[in-house]
XYZ file of C-alpha atoms in Angstrom:
491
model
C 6.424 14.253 -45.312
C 7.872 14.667 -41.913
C 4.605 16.803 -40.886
C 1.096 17.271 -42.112
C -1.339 20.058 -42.027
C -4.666 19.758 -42.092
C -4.746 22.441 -44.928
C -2.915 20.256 -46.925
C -5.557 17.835 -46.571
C -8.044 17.055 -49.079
C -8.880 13.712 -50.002
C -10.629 10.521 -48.227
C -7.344 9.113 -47.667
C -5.987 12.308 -45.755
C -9.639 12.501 -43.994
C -8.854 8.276 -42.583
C -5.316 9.697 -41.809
C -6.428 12.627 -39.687
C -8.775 10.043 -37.928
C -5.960 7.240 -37.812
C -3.761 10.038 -36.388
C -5.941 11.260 -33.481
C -7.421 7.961 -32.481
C -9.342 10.664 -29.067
C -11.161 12.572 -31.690
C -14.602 11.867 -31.793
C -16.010 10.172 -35.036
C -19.421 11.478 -34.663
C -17.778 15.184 -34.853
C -15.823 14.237 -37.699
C -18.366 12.685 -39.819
C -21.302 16.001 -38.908
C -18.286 18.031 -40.661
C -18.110 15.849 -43.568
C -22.204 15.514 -43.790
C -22.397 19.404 -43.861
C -19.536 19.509 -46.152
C -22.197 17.970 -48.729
C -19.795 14.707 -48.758
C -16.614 17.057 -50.107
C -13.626 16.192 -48.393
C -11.452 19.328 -49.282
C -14.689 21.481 -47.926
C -14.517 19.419 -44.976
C -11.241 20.122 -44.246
C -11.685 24.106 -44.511
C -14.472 23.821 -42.381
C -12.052 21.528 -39.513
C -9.448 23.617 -39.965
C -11.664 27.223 -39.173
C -12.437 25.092 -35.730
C -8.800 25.768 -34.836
C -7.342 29.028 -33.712
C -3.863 28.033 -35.621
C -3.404 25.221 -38.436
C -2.642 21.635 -36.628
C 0.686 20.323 -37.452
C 1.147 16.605 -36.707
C 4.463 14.754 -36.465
C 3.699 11.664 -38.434
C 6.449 10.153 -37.861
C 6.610 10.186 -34.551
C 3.138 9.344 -33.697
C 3.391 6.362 -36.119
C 6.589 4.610 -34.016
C 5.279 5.382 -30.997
C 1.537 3.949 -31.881
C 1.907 0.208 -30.454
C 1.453 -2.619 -33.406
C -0.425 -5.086 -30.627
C -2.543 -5.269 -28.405
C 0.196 -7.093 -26.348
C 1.904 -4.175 -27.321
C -0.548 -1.705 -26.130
C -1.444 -3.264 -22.817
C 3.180 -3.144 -21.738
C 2.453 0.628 -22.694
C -0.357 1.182 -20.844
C 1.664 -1.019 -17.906
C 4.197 1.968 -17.805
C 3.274 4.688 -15.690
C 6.175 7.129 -17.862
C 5.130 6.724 -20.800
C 1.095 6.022 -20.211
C -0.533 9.684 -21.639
C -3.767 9.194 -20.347
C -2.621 8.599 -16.792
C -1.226 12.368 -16.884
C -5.200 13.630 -17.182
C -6.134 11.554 -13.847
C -2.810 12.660 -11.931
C -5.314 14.242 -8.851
C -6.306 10.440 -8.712
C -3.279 8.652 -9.052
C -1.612 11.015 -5.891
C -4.419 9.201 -3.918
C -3.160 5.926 -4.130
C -0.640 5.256 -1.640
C 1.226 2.656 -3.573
C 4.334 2.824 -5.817
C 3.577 3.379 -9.298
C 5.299 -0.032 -9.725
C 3.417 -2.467 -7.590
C 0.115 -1.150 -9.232
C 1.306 -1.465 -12.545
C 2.730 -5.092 -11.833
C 1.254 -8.496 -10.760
C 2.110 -11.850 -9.358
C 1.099 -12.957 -13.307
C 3.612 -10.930 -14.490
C 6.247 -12.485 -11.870
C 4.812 -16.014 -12.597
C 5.343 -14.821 -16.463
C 8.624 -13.587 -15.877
C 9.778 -17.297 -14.017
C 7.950 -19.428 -16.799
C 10.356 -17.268 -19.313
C 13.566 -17.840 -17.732
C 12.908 -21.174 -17.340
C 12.342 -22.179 -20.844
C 15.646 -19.873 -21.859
C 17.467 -21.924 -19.354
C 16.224 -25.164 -20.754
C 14.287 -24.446 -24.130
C 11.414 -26.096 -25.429
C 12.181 -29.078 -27.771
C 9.730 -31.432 -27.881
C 6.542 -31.015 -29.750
C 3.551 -29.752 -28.014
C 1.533 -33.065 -29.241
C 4.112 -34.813 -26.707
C 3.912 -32.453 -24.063
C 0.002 -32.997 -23.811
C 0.488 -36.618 -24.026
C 3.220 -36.373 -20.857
C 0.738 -33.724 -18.988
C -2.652 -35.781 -19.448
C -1.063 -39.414 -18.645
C 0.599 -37.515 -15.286
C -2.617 -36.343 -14.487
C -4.528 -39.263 -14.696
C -2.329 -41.865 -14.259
C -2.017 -43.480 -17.498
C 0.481 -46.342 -18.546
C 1.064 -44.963 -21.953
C 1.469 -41.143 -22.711
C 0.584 -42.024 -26.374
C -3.105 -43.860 -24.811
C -4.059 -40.321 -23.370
C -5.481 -38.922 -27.372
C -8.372 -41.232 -27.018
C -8.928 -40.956 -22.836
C -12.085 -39.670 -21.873
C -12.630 -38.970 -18.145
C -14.237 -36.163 -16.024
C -12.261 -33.998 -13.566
C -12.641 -34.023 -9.750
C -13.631 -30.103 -9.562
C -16.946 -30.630 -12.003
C -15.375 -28.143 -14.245
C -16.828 -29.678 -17.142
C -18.860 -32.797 -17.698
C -15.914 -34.305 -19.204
C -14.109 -35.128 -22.614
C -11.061 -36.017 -24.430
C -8.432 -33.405 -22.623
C -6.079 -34.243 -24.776
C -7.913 -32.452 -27.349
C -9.010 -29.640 -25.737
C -5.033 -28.925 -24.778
C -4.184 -28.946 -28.487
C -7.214 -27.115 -29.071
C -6.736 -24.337 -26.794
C -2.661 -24.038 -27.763
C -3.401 -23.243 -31.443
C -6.404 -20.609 -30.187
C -3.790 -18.454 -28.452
C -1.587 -15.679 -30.240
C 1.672 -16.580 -31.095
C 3.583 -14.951 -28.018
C 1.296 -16.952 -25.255
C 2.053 -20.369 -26.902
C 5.351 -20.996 -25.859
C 4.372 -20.193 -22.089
C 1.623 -22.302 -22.175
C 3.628 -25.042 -23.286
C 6.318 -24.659 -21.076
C 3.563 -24.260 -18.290
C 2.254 -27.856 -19.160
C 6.233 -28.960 -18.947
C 6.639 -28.058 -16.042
C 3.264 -29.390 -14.353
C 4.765 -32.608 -15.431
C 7.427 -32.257 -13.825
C 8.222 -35.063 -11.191
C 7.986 -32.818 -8.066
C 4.386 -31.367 -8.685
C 3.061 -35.099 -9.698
C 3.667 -36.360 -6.575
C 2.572 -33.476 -5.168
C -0.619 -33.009 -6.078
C -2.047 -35.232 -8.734
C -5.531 -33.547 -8.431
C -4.225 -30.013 -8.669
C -3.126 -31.373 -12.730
C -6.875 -33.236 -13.277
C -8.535 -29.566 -12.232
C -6.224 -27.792 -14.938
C -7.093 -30.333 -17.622
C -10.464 -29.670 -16.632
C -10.021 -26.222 -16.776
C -8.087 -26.447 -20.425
C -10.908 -28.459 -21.706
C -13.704 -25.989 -20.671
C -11.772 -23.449 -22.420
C -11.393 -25.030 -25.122
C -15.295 -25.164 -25.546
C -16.005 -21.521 -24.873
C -15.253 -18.100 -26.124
C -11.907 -16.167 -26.668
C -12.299 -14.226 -23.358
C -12.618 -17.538 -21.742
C -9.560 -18.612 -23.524
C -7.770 -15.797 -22.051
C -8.752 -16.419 -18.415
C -7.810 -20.230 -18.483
C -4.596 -19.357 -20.273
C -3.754 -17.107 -17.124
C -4.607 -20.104 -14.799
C -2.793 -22.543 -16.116
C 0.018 -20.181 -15.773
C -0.316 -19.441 -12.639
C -1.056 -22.982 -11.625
C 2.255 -24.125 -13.188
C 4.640 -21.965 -11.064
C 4.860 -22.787 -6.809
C 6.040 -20.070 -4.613
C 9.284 -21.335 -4.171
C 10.269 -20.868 -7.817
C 9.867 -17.200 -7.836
C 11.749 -14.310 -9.316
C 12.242 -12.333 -6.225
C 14.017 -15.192 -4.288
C 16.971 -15.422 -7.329
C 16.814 -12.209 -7.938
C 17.767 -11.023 -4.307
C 19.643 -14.450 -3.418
C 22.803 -13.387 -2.907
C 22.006 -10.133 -1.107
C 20.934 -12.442 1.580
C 24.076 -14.146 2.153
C 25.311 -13.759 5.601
C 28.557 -12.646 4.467
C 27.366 -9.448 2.791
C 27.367 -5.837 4.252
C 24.898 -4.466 6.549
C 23.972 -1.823 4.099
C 23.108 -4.856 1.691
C 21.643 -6.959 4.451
C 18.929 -4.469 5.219
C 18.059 -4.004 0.991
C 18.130 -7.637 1.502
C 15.105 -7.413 3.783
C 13.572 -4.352 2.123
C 13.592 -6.240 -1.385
C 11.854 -9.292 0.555
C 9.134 -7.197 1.715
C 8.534 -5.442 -1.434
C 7.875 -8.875 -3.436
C 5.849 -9.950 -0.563
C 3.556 -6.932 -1.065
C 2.417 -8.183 -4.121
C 0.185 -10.348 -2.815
C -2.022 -8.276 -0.833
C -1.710 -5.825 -3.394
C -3.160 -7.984 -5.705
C -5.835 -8.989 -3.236
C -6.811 -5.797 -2.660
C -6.886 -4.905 -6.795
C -9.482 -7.809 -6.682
C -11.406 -6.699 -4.063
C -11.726 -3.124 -5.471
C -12.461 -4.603 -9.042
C -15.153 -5.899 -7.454
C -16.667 -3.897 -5.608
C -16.262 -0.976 -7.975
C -17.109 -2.616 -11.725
C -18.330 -6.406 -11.409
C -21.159 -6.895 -8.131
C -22.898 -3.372 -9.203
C -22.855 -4.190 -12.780
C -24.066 -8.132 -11.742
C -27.024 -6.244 -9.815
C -27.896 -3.972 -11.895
C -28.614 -6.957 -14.351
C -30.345 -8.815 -12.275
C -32.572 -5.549 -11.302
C -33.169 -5.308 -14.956
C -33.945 -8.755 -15.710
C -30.977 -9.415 -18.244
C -29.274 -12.830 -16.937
C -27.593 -13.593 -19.960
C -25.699 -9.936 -19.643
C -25.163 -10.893 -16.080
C -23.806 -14.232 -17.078
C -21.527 -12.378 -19.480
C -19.977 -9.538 -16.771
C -17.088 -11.875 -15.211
C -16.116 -13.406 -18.486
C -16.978 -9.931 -21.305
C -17.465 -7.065 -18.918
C -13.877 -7.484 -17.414
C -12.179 -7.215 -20.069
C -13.803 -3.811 -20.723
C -13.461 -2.505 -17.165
C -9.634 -4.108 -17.177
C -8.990 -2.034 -20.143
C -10.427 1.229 -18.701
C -8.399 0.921 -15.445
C -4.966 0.263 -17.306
C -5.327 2.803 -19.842
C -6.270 5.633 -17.434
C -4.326 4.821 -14.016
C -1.843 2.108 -15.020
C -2.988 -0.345 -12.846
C -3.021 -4.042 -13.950
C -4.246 -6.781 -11.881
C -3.984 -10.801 -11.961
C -5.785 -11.228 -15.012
C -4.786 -8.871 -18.166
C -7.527 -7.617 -20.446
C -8.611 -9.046 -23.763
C -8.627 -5.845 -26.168
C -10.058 -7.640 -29.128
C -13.112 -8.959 -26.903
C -16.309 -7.507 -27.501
C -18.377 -5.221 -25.463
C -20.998 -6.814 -23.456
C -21.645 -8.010 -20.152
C -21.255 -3.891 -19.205
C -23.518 -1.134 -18.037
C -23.810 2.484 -17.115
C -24.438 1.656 -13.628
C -23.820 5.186 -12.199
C -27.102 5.989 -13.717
C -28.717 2.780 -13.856
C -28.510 1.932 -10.152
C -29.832 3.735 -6.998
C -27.143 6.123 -5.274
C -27.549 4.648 -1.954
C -27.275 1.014 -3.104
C -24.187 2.179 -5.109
C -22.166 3.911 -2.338
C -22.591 0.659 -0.472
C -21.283 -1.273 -2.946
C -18.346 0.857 -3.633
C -17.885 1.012 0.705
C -14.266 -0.329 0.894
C -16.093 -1.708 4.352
C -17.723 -4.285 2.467
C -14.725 -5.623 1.535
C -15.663 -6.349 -2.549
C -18.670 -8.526 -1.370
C -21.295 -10.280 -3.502
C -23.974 -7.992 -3.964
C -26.227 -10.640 -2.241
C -24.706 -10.308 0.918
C -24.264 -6.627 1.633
C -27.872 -6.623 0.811
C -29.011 -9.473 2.105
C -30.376 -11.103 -0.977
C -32.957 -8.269 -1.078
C -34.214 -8.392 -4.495
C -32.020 -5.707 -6.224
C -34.241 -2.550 -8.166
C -32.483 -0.095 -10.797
C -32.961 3.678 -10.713
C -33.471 3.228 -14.315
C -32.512 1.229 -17.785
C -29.408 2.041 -19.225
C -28.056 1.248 -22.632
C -26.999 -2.232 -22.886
C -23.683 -3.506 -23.514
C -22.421 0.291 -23.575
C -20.168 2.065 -21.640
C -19.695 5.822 -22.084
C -19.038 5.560 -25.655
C -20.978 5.223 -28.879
C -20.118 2.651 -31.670
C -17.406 1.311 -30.202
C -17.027 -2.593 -30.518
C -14.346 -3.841 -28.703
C -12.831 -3.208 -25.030
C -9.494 -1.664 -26.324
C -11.686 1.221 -28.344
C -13.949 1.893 -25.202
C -10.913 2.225 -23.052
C -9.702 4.643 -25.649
C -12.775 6.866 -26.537
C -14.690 6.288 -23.807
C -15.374 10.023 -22.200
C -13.319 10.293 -19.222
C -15.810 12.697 -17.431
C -17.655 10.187 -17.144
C -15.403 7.467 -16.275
C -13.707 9.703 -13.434
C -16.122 8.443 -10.550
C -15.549 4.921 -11.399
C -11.496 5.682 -11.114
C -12.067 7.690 -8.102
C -13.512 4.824 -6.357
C -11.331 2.651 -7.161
C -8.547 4.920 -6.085
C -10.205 5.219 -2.393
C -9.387 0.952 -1.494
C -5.498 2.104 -1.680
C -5.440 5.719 -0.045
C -2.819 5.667 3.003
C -5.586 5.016 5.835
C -6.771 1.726 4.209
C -3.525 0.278 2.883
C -1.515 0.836 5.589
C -2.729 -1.438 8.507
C -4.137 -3.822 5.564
C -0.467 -4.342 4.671
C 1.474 -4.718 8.167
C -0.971 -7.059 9.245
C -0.166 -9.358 5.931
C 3.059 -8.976 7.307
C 2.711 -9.995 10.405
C 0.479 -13.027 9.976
C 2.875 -14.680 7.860
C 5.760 -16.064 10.188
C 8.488 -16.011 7.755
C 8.640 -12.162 7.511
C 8.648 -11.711 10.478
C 12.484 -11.326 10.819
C 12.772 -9.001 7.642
C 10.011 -6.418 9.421
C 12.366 -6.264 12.781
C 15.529 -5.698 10.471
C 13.922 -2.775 9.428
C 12.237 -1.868 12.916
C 15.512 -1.544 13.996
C 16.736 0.987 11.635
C 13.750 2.997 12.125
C 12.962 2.781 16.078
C 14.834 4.938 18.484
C 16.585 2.697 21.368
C 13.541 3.705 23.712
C 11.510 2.366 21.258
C 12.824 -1.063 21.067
C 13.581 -1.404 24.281
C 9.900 -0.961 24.746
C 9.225 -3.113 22.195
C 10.987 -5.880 23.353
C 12.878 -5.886 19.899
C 10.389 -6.490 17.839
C 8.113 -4.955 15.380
C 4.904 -5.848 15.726
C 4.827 -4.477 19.534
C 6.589 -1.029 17.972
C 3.685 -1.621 15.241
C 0.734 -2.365 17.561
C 0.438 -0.211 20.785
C -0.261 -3.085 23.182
C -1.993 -1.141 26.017
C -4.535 1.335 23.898
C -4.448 -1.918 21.020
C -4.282 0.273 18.539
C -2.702 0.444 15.594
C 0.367 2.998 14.713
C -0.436 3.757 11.149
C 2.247 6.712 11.538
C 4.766 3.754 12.348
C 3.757 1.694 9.289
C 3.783 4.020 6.845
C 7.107 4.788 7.996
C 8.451 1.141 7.991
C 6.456 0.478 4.240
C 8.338 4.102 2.714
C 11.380 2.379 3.918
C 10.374 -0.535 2.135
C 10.009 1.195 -1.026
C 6.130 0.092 -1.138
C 4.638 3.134 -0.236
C 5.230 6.613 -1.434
C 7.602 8.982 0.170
C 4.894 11.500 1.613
C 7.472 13.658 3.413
C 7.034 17.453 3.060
């Protein structure tokens, strides 16, 4: 049936249906129904449907196409502002944030992703991955013989792990990852073979294999966060998308008009960056030092232990299911829910609005306090985050209550309101030397003639008021609109 009524309902299958249909509803009102139904589904259903001023109709098959058949799946929904649901209930937050939709939704991982990709359709994979290993562990560590790496044992210079056979822990960790992540790891241990980044850096390969063979030992989220590593650790800045993408718009033989996209397109992919940094910084501030604290307050080291590794994933999952946003590292959904607390209620409110003071920058707990033994207003539930019986991070981030979850967004939301990002962002900018000639393309677009006359032609005098030294924010968010990197605020 192209639609289904709830009156039409009246069997166990049609009550998992109802439930598989509305994943929001809550299962605790659900199952009270059934309960005072004395266990009869087709009473149960007379009593839902009385809840509702007119019968339910449900497009079934529409909701089924739409519903996402991964998590990889789910988390490229929840990446797209358009068609991201629950971002429409938090739109008062999301017209905070001073950055494009785009640039929060989006990360250097994905770029690095994106490279990695078009590298191995350029020049597909064809060797084994047994091989690969062999050619990435004997680069590493100097070895004669790729096929004398499978029985090396050595330690690597970082002290990731005590050491091991890294040969093994690369095969081991390839056949842990789903299916779509094994070809990008493999390519990514290609192309740290590659001649170029062996003479670069021979030490930068002995810290992955250490990194590969401590994930190898530990859980899935673990997994997850070396896999991201290695990937980023396998691309260098000068092999990324934005530079082919925008190549030939930079050719000196190209129009003005295309000249100056030219230099607006360079900016935008340099934004990424401090965008990212500043995703961190908030993640930390906002979810992982006040959850840390509370922990220690509490006494529970082994849930503090388990917040960077566990509780991210949860708090990931919350943040790109409600706003969009997605940061370095994407969220395991399948993980399980630990390493989380409550920690509105279970810390003090004075210790929590200095954690979440974009000030402080995202700073260990430790130091804004002063490695003050930390005390909780009270004990929370453990390993729970607004939601009951929910196991794994994708389910909290879907049932959790939102009420509840609003503060947590708001904060967040404050590290990239216009006042903050602005200077943050023009100061990147202008601390990096090459970009400095794409910011005074576009200073001269904006700036009247007075203007850079006064500013002797360039932009960080137009930016920076040099006898008050202060800063024109008006200026810069004029110059980052421009850039596309802000949002047009006019009117």
């Amino acid at each position: 049936k192209e639609t289904i009524s709830i009156q039409t309902m009246t069997s166990k299958h049609d009550f998992n249906q109802l439930l598989l249909l509305f994943p929001n509803v809550e299962r605790g009102l659900m199952q009270d129904i059934y309960e005072s139904s004395d266990r009869n589904y087709q009473v149960a259903f007379q009593n839902l449907a009385s809840i509702f001023p007119s019968p339910p109709v449900v497009n079934v098959t529409s909701r089924v196409t739409k519903r996402p058949s991964s998590d990889h799946e789910q988390i490229q929904q929840w990446s797209n502002p358009t068609e991201n649901q629950d971002r429409q209930h938090f739109q008062d937050i999301t017209a905070k944030i001073a950055i494009v939709p785009e640039l929060m939704a989006s990360s250097h991982m994905d770029q690095n992703m994106a490279v990695l990709k078009e590298i191995i359709q350029n020049k597909p994979i064809v060797e084994p991955i047994n091989t690969t290993v062999e050619s990435f562990v004997a680069a590493a560590f100097n070895l004669r013989s790729p096929s004398g790496c499978r029985s090396f044992v050595g330690s690597d210079p970082g002290g990731i792990t005590s050491g091991g056979n890294f040969y093994d822990g690369c095969i081991a960790l390839y056949h842990s990852l789903p299916e779509w992540q094994r070809p990008l790891f493999h390519g990514a241990l290609r192309e740290m073979c590659q001649p170029s980044n062996i003479s670069r850096d021979r030490t930068h390969l002995q810290i992955t294999c250490g990194l590969i063979l401590r994930g190898s030992r530990e859980c899935n989220a673990r997994k997850q966060e070396v896999f991201f590593n290695v990937i980023q650790r396998s691309i260098r800045g000068e092999n990324h998308p934005s530079d082919s993408a925008i190549h030939t718009a930079g050719n000196p033989s190209t129009s003005s008009e295309q000249q100056i996209e030219y230099h607006k397109m360079k900016l935008f992919a340099a934004a990424m960056t401090p965008i990212d940094e500043l995703k961190d910084c908030a993640f930390r501030a906002i979810f992982l030092e006040p959850t840390k604290m509370y922990f220690r307050a509490v006494g529970d080291q082994t849930m503090e232990g388990d917040t960077e590794v566990h509780g991210s994933n949860v708090y990931l999952a919350i943040l790109l299911s409600c706003l969009s946003i997605k940061l370095s590292r994407s969220p395991l959904l399948s993980d399980e829910v630990k390493g989380v607390a409550q920690i509105k209620e279970g810390l003090k409110r004075a210790d929590l609005e200095k954690l979440w003071n974009p000030d402080n920058n995202g700073a260990r707990w430790q130091t804004i306090f002063r490695n003050k033994y930390p005390s909780a207003r009270r004990r929370v539930n453990r390993n729970r985050f607004y939601s009951e019986g929910y196991t794994t991070a994708k389910q909290v981030a879907i049932n959790c209550d939102k009420k509840s979850v609003e503060p947590y967004l708001v904060a967040y939301a404050r590290f990239f309101e216009h006042d903050l990002v602005i200077p943050r962002l023009c100061n990147y900018f202008l601390s990096q030397d090459h970009l400095h000639h794409h910011l005074d393309a576009i200073f001269l677009q904006l700036a009247t003639e007075e203007e850079i006359e006064e500013s002797n032609r360039e932009a960080k005098y137009w930016l920076w008021d040099v006898l008050s030294g202060e800063f024109r924010v008006d200026r810069g968010s004029q110059m980052l609109q421009y850039a596309g990197i802000l949002k047009d605020v006019r009117g």
